[in-house]
Short mmCIF file of C-alpha atoms in Angstrom, two decimals:
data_model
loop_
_atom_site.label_atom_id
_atom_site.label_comp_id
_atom_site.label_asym_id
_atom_site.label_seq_id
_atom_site.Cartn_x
_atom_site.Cartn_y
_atom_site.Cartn_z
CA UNK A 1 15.47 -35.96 -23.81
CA UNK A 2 16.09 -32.70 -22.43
CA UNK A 3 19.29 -30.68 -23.08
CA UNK A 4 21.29 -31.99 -19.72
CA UNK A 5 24.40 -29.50 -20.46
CA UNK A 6 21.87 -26.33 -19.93
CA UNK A 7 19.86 -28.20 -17.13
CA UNK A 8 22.11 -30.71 -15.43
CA UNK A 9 19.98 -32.53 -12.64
CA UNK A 10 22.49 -34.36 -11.35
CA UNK A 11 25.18 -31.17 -10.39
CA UNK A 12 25.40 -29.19 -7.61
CA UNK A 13 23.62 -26.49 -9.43
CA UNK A 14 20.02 -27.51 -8.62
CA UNK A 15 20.93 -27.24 -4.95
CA UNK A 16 21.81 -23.79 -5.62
CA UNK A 17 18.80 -22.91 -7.89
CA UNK A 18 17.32 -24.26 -4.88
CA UNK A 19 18.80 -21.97 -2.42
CA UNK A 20 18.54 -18.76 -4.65
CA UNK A 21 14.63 -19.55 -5.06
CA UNK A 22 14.61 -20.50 -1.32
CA UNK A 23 15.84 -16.81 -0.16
CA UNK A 24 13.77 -15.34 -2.78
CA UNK A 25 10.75 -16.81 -0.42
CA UNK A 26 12.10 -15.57 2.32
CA UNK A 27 12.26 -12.04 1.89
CA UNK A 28 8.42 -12.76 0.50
CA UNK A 29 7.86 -13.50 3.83
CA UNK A 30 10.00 -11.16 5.64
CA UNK A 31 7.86 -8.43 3.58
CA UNK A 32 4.89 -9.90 3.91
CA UNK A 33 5.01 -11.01 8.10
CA UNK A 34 6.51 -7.39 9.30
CA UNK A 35 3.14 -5.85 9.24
CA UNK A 36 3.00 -8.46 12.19
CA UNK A 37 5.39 -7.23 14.48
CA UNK A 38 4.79 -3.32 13.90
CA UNK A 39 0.84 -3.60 13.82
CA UNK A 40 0.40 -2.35 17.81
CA UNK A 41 3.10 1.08 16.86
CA UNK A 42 0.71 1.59 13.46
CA UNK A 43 -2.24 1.41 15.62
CA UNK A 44 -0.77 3.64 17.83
CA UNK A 45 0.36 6.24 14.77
CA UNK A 46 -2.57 5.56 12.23
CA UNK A 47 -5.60 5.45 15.02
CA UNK A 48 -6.52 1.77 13.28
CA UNK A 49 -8.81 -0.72 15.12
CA UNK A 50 -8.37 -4.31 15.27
CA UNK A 51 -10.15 -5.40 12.41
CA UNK A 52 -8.51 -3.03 10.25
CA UNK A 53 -5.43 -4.84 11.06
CA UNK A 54 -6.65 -7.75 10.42
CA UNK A 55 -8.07 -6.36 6.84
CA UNK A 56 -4.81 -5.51 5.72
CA UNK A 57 -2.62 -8.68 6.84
CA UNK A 58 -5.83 -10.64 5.90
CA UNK A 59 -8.25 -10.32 3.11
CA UNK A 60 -7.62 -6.69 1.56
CA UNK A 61 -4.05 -8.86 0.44
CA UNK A 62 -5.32 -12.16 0.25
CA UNK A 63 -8.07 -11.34 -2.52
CA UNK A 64 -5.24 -9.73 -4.87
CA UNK A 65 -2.55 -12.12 -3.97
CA UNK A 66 -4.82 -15.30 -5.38
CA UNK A 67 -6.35 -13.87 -8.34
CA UNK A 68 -3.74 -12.12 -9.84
CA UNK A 69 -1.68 -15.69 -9.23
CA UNK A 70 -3.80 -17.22 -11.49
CA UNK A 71 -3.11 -15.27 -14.61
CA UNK A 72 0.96 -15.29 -13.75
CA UNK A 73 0.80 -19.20 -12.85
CA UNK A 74 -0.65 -19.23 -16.29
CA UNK A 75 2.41 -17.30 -17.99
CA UNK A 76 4.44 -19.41 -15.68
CA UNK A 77 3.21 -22.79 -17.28
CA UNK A 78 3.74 -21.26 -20.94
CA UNK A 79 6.80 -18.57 -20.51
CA UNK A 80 10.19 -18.33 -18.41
CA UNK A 81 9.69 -18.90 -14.97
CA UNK A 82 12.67 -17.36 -13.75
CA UNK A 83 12.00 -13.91 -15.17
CA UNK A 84 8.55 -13.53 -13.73
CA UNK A 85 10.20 -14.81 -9.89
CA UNK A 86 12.50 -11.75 -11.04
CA UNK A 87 10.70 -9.63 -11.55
CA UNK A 88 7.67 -10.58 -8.99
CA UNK A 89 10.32 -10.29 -6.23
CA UNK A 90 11.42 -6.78 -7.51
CA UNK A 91 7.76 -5.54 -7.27
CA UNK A 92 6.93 -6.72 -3.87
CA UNK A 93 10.28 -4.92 -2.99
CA UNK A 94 9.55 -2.04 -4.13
CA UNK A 95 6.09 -1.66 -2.64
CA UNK A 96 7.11 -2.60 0.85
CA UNK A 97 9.60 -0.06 0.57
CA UNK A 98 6.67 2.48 -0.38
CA UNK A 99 4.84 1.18 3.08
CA UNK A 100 6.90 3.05 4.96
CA UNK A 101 5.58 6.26 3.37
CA UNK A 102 1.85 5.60 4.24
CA UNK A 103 0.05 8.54 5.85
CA UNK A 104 -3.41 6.68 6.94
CA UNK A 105 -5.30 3.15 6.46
CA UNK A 106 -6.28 3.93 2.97
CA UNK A 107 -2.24 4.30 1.81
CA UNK A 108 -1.18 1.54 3.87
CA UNK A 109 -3.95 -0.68 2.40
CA UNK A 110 -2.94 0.43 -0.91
CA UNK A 111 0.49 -0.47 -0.55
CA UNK A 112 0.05 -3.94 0.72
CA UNK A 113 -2.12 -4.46 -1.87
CA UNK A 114 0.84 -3.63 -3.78
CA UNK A 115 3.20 -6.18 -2.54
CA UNK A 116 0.21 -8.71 -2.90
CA UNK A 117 0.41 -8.39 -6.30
CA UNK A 118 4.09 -8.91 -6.38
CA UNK A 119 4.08 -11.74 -4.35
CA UNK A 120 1.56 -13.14 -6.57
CA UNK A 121 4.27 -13.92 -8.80
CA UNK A 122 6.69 -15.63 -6.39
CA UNK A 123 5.99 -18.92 -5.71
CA UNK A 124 3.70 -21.19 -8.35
CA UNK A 125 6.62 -20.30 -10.90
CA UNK A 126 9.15 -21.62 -7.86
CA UNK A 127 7.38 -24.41 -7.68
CA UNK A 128 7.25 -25.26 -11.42
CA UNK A 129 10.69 -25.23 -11.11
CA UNK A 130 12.13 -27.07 -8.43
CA UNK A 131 9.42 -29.73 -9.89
CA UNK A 132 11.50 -29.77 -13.06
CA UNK A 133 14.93 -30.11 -11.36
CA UNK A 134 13.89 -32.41 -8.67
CA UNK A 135 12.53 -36.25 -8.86
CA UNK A 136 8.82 -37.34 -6.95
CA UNK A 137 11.04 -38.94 -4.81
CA UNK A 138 12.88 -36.08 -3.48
CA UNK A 139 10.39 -33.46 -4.78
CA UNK A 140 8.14 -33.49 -1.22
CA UNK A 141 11.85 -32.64 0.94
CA UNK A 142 12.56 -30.03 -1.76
CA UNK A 143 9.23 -28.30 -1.75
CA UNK A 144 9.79 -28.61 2.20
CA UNK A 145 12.87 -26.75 2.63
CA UNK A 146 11.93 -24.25 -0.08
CA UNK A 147 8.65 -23.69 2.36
CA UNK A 148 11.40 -23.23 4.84
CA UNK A 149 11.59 -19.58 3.35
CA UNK A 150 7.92 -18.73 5.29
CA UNK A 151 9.67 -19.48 8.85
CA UNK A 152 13.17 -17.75 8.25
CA UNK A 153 11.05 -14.91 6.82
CA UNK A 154 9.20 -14.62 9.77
CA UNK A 155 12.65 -14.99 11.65
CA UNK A 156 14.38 -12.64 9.85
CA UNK A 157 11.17 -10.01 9.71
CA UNK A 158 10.33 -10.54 13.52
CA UNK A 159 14.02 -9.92 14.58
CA UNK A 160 15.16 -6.81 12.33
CA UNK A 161 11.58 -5.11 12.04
CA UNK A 162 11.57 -5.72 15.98
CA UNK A 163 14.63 -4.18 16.92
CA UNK A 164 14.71 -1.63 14.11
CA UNK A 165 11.22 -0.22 15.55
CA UNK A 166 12.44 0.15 18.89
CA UNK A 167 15.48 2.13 17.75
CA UNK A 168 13.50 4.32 15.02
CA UNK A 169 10.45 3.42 13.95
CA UNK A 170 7.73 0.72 12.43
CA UNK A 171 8.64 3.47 8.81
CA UNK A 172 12.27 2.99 8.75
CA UNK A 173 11.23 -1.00 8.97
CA UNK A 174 9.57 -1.59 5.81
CA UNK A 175 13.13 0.81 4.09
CA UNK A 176 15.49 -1.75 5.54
CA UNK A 177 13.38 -4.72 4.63
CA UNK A 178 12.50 -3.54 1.01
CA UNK A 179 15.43 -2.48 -0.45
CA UNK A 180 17.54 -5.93 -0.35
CA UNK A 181 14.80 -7.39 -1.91
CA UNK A 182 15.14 -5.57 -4.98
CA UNK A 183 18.89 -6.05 -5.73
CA UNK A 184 17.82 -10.42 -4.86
CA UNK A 185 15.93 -9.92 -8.31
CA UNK A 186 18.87 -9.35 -9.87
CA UNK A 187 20.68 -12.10 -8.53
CA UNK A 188 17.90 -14.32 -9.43
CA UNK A 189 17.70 -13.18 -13.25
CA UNK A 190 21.19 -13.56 -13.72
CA UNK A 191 22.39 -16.42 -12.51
CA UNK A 192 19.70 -18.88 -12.53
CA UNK A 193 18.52 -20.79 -15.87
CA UNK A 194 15.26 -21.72 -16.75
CA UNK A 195 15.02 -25.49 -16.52
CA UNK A 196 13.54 -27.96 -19.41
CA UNK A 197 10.29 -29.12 -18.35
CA UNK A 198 10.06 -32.50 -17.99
CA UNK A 199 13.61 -32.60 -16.59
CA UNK A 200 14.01 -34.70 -13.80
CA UNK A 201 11.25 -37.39 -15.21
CA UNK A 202 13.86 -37.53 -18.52
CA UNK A 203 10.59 -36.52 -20.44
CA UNK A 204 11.36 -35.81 -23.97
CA UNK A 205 8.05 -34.16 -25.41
CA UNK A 206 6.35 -32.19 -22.82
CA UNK A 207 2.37 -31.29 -24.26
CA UNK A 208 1.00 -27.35 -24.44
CA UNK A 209 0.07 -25.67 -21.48
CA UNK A 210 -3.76 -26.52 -20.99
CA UNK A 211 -6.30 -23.87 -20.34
CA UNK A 212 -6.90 -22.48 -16.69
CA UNK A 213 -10.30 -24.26 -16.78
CA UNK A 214 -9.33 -27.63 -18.02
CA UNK A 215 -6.60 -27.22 -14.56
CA UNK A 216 -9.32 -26.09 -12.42
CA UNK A 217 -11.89 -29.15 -13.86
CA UNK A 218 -8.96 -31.51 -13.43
CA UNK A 219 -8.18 -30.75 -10.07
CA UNK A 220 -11.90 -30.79 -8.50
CA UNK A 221 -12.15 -33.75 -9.79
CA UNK A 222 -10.04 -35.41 -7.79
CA UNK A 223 -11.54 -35.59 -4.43
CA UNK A 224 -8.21 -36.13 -2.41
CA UNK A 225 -7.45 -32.35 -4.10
CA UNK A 226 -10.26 -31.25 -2.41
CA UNK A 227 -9.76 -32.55 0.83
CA UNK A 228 -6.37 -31.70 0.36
CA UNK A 229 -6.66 -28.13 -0.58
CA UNK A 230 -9.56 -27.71 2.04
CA UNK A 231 -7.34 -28.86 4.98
CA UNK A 232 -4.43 -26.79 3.61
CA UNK A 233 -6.79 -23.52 3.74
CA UNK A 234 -8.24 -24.08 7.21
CA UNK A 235 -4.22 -25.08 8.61
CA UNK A 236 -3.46 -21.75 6.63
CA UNK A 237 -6.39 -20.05 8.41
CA UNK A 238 -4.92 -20.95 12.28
CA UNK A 239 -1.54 -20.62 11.43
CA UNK A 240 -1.82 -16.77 9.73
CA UNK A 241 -4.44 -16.11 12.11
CA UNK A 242 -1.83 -17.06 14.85
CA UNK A 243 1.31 -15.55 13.82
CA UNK A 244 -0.67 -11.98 12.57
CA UNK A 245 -1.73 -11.36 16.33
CA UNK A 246 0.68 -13.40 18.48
CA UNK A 247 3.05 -10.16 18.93
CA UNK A 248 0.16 -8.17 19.88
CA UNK A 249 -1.41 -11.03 22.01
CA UNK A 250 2.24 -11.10 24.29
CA UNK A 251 2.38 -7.38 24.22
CA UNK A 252 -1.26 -6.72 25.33
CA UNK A 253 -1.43 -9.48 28.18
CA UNK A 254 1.86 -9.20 29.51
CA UNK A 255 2.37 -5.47 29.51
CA UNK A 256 5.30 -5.69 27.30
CA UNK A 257 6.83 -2.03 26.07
CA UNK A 258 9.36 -3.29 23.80
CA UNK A 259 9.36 -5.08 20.65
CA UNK A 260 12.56 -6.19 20.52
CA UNK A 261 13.12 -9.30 23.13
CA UNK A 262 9.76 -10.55 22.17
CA UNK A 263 9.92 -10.24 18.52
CA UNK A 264 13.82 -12.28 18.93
CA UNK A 265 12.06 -15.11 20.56
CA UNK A 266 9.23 -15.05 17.87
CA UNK A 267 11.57 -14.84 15.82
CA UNK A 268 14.01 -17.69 16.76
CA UNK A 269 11.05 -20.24 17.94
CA UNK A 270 9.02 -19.45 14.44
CA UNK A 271 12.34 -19.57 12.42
CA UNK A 272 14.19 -22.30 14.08
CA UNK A 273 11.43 -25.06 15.30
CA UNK A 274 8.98 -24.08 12.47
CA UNK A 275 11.70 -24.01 9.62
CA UNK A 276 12.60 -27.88 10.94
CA UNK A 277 9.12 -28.77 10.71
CA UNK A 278 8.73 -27.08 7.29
CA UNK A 279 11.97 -29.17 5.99
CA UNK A 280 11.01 -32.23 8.12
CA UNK A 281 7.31 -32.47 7.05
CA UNK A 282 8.58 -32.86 3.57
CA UNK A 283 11.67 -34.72 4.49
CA UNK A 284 9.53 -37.74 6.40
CA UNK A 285 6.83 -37.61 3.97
CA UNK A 286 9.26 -38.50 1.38
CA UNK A 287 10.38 -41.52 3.54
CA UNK A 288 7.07 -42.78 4.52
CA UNK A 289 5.52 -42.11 1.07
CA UNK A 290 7.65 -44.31 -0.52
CA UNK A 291 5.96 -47.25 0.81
CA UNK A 292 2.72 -45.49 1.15
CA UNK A 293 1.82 -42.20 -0.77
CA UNK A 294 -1.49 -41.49 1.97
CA UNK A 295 1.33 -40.90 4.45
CA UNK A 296 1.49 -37.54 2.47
CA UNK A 297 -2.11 -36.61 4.02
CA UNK A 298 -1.92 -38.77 7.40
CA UNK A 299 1.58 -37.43 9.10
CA UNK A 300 0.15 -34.07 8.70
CA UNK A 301 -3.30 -35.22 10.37
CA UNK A 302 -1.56 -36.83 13.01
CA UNK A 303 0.64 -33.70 14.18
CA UNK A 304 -2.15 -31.47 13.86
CA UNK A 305 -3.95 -33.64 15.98
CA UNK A 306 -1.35 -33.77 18.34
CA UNK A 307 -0.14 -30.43 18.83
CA UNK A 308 -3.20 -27.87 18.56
CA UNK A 309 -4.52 -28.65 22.49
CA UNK A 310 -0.47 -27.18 23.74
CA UNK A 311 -0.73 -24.04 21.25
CA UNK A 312 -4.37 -23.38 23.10
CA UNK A 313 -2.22 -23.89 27.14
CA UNK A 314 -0.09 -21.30 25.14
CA UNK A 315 -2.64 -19.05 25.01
CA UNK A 316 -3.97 -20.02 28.76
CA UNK A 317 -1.27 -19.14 30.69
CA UNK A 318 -0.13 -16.38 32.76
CA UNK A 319 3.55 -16.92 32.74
CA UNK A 320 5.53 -15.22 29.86
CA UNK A 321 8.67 -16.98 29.08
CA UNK A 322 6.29 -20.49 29.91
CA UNK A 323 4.41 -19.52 26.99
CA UNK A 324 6.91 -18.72 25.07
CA UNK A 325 9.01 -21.82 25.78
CA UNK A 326 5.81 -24.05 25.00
CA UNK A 327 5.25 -22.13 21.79
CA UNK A 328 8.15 -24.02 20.73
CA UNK A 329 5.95 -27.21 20.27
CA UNK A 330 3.20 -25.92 17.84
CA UNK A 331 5.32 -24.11 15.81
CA UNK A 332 7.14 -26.86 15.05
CA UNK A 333 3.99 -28.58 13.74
CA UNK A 334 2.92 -25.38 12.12
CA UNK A 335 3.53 -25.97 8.26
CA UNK A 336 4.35 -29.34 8.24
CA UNK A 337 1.35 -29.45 6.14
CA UNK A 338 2.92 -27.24 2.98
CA UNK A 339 5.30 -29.47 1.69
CA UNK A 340 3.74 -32.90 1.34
CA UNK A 341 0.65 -30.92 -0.20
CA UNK A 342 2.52 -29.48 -2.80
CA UNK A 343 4.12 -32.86 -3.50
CA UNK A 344 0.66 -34.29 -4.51
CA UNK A 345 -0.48 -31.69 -6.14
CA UNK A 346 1.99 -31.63 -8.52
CA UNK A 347 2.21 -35.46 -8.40
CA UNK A 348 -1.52 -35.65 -9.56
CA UNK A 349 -1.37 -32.78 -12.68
CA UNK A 350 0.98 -33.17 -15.68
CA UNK A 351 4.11 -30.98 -15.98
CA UNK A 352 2.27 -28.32 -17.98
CA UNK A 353 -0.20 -27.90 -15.12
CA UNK A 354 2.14 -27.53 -12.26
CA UNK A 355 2.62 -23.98 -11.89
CA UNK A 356 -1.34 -23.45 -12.45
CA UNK A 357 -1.75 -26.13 -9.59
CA UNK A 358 0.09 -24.35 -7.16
CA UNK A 359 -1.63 -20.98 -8.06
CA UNK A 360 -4.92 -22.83 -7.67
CA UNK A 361 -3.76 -24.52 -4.37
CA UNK A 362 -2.68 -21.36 -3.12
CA UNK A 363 -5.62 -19.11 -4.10
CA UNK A 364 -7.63 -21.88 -2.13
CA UNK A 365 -5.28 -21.50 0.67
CA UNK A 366 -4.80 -18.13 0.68
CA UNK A 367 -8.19 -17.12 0.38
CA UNK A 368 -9.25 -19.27 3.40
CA UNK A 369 -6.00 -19.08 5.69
CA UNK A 370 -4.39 -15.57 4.63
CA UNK A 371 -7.75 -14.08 3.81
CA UNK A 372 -9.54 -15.00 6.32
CA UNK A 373 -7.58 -16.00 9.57
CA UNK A 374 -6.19 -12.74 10.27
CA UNK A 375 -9.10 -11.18 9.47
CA UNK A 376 -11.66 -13.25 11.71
CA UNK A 377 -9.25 -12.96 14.67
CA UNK A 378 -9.41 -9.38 14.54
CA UNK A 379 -13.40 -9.26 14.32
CA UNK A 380 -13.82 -11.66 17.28
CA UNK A 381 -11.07 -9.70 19.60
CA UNK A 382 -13.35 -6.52 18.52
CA UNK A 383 -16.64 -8.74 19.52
CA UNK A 384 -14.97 -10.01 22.64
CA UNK A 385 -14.11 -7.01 24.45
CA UNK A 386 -17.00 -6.44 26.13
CA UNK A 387 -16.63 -9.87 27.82
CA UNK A 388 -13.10 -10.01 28.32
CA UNK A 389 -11.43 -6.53 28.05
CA UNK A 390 -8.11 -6.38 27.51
CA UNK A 391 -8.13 -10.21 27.31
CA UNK A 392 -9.92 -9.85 24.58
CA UNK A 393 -7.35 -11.57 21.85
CA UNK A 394 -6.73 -14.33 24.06
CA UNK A 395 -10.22 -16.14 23.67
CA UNK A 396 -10.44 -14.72 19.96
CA UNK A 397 -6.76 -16.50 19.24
CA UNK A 398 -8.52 -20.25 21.49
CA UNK A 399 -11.01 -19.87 19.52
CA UNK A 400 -9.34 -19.65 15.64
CA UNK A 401 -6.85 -22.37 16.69
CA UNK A 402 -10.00 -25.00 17.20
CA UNK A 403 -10.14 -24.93 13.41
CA UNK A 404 -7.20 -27.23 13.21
CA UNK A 405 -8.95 -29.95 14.24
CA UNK A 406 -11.14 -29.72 10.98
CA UNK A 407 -8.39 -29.34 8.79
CA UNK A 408 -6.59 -32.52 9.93
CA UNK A 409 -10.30 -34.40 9.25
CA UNK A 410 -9.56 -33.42 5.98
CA UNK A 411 -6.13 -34.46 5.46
CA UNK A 412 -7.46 -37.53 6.46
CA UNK A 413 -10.26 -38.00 4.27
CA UNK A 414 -7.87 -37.32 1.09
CA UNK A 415 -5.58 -40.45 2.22
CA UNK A 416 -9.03 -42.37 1.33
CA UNK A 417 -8.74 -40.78 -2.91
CA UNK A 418 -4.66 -40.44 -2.59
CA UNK A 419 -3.65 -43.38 -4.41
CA UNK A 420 -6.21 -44.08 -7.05
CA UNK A 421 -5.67 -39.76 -8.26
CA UNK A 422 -1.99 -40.52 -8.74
CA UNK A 423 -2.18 -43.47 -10.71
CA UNK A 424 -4.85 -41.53 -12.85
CA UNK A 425 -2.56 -38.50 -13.21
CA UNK A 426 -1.97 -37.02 -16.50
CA UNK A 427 1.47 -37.06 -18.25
#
């Protein structure tokens, strides 16, 4: 059994190993989402066009931050997870901090590229962990609220990197953001443990890590992994490619000269409504699983269903604070998706496996949503301009959002394969 006076699952300490790994993905977020927010004053500074800002919030990062998971998520499943968070978090820290110093496209792209590879290391060792320290039961409303740390990133990044750009500028941003960052890695090295794998299923013997291929094999062979991380990549693709140009979108259409108001209702409406629905999609899923693991697949379906047609009126309408106010719907709904995913990822893969899983998840993700979303909404403002003008983004932003409808098919074609994978998982 493991040692329960290192690892205690019961004590208030996994809530805080919780909390400290929670943060930790927030200021991944708050470095990563900035770019966001400051994108129009770099275009303005560097001379960039649209789908260079796109490239470097989308694919240019996207490519490094899923491969080079792969080889941490396997260092994860074999070494101390805590130590490589440490010292992922102090990377991506330091790198941001060096975005401030960037002098065209080519050093900006450079330096995200950078914090990609940092953030590589952030959260498929994360979720190892809380796997270990939480039970399935509780594991999809843990996952949840540490998933919480993408919408108080965005909070957090939206509000300073807002304000701080009006009263300096978009380089003094990435300094204020950065350097916190790197004295969190310290916090996380020292105080947290590394917990016994197995933990909170009382395993006693936990087997070897297996090979990255026999994780991949495993995986796409499960058909309600594929659906699953097919649905999560094309959510991923309208929710970054939403959030990378929704600044710009209110700033362009509505004439807006300061970053600051706008960037505090972002802010609040992303960190607020989206960090309940982050917590609540793994919260509920927990609740309705329990008599029926597909609702993992389906309540994320359903929303999706639901809520996409009011984030495309957002993007209709002529009145400001209207949109705004609506916003507050969809972004609810906007990564509901991430916790109950991760929940059956890991539920379908042995312990060993988890932290691969994630990295595997997430490359597919990634590659798809981070990768691509930003990136395509870029291109088809670009391609739209001669149609629409300065409207341009608005049709580009309707038209990336209609790719939630596919991803909820999907979600609902892996309820079909849910509940024959788990019972087949390996131990």
């Amino acid at each position: 059994m493991p040692d329960s006076s290192q690892n205690n699952s019961n004590s208030s300490y996994k809530y805080y190993a919780l909390v400290v790994l929670t943060i930790s993905y927030v200021f991944n977020f708050v470095d990563r989402q900035v770019l966001s927010i400051l994108q129009e004053s770099i275009k303005v500074d560097l001379g960039l066009m649209d789908w260079q800002l796109g490239m470097l919030s989308g694919i240019a990062f996207a490519l490094f931050y899923t491969t080079v998971g792969i080889p941490i998520a396997r260092l994860a499943d074999k070494g101390n997870r805590r130590n490589i968070v440490a010292l992922a978090i102090a990377v991506w820290s330091f790198m941001t901090v060096l975005c401030g110093a960037a002098q065209n496209f080519i050093h900006l792209m450079l330096t995200r590229i950078g914090v990609a590879v940092g953030e590589a290391g952030g959260s498929p060792p994360s979720h190892s962990m809380i796997s270990d320290i939480f039970p399935p039961k509780h594991r999809g409303a843990a996952l949840g609220f540490y998933s919480m740390g993408v919408n108080l990133g965005i909070l957090c990044g939206f509000i300073v990197g807002g304000w701080i750009n009006d009263l300096y500028n978009w380089r003094i941003v990435f300094l204020v953001v950065g350097i916190p960052g790197i004295l969190w890695a310290l916090v996380i090295r020292f105080t947290l443990r590394e917990p016994a794998r197995g933990l909170s299923e009382q395993i006693e013997k936990v087997a070897e890590a297996p090979s990255v291929g026999k994780v991949v094999k495993l995986l796409w062979s499960r058909n309600s992994f594929r659906h699953m991380s097919i649905a999560a990549g094309l959510a991923a693709f309208v929710s970054y490619g939403t959030i990378q140009w929704l600044a710009s979108f209110f700033i362009r259409n509505y004439q807006l000269t300061s970053t600051g108001e706008l960037a505090t209702w972002i802010g609040l409406i992303a960190g607020v409504s989206g960090g309940l629905g982050t917590f609540l999609g793994g919260y509920l899923t927990d609740k309705l699983g329990a008599k029926d693991k597909r609702w993992y697949v389906w309540f994320p379906a359903i929303l999706i269903v639901v809520t996409t047609p009011v984030l495309l009126i957002v993007f209709s309408l002529n009145s400001y604070y209207t949109a705004l106010c609506l916003y507050i719907i969809p972004a609810f709904a906007g990564t509901v998706w991430l916790g109950p995913t991760l929940a059956m990822t890991h539920g379908i893969v042995s312990l060993r496996m988890r932290a691969m899983a994630s990295a595997i998840l997430f490359l597919i993700l990634n590659l798809i949503g981070l990768g691509l979303g930003p990136f395509f909404t870029g291109i088809m403002s670009d391609l739209l301009i001669p149609t629409f003008g300065s409207e341009s983004l608005r049709y580009a932003l309707m038209i990336t959002n209609c790719f939630a409808f596919w991803a909820a098919f999907h979600y609902w074609k892996a309820g079909k394969y849910l509940k024959a994978d788990l019972k087949n998982a390996p131990k």
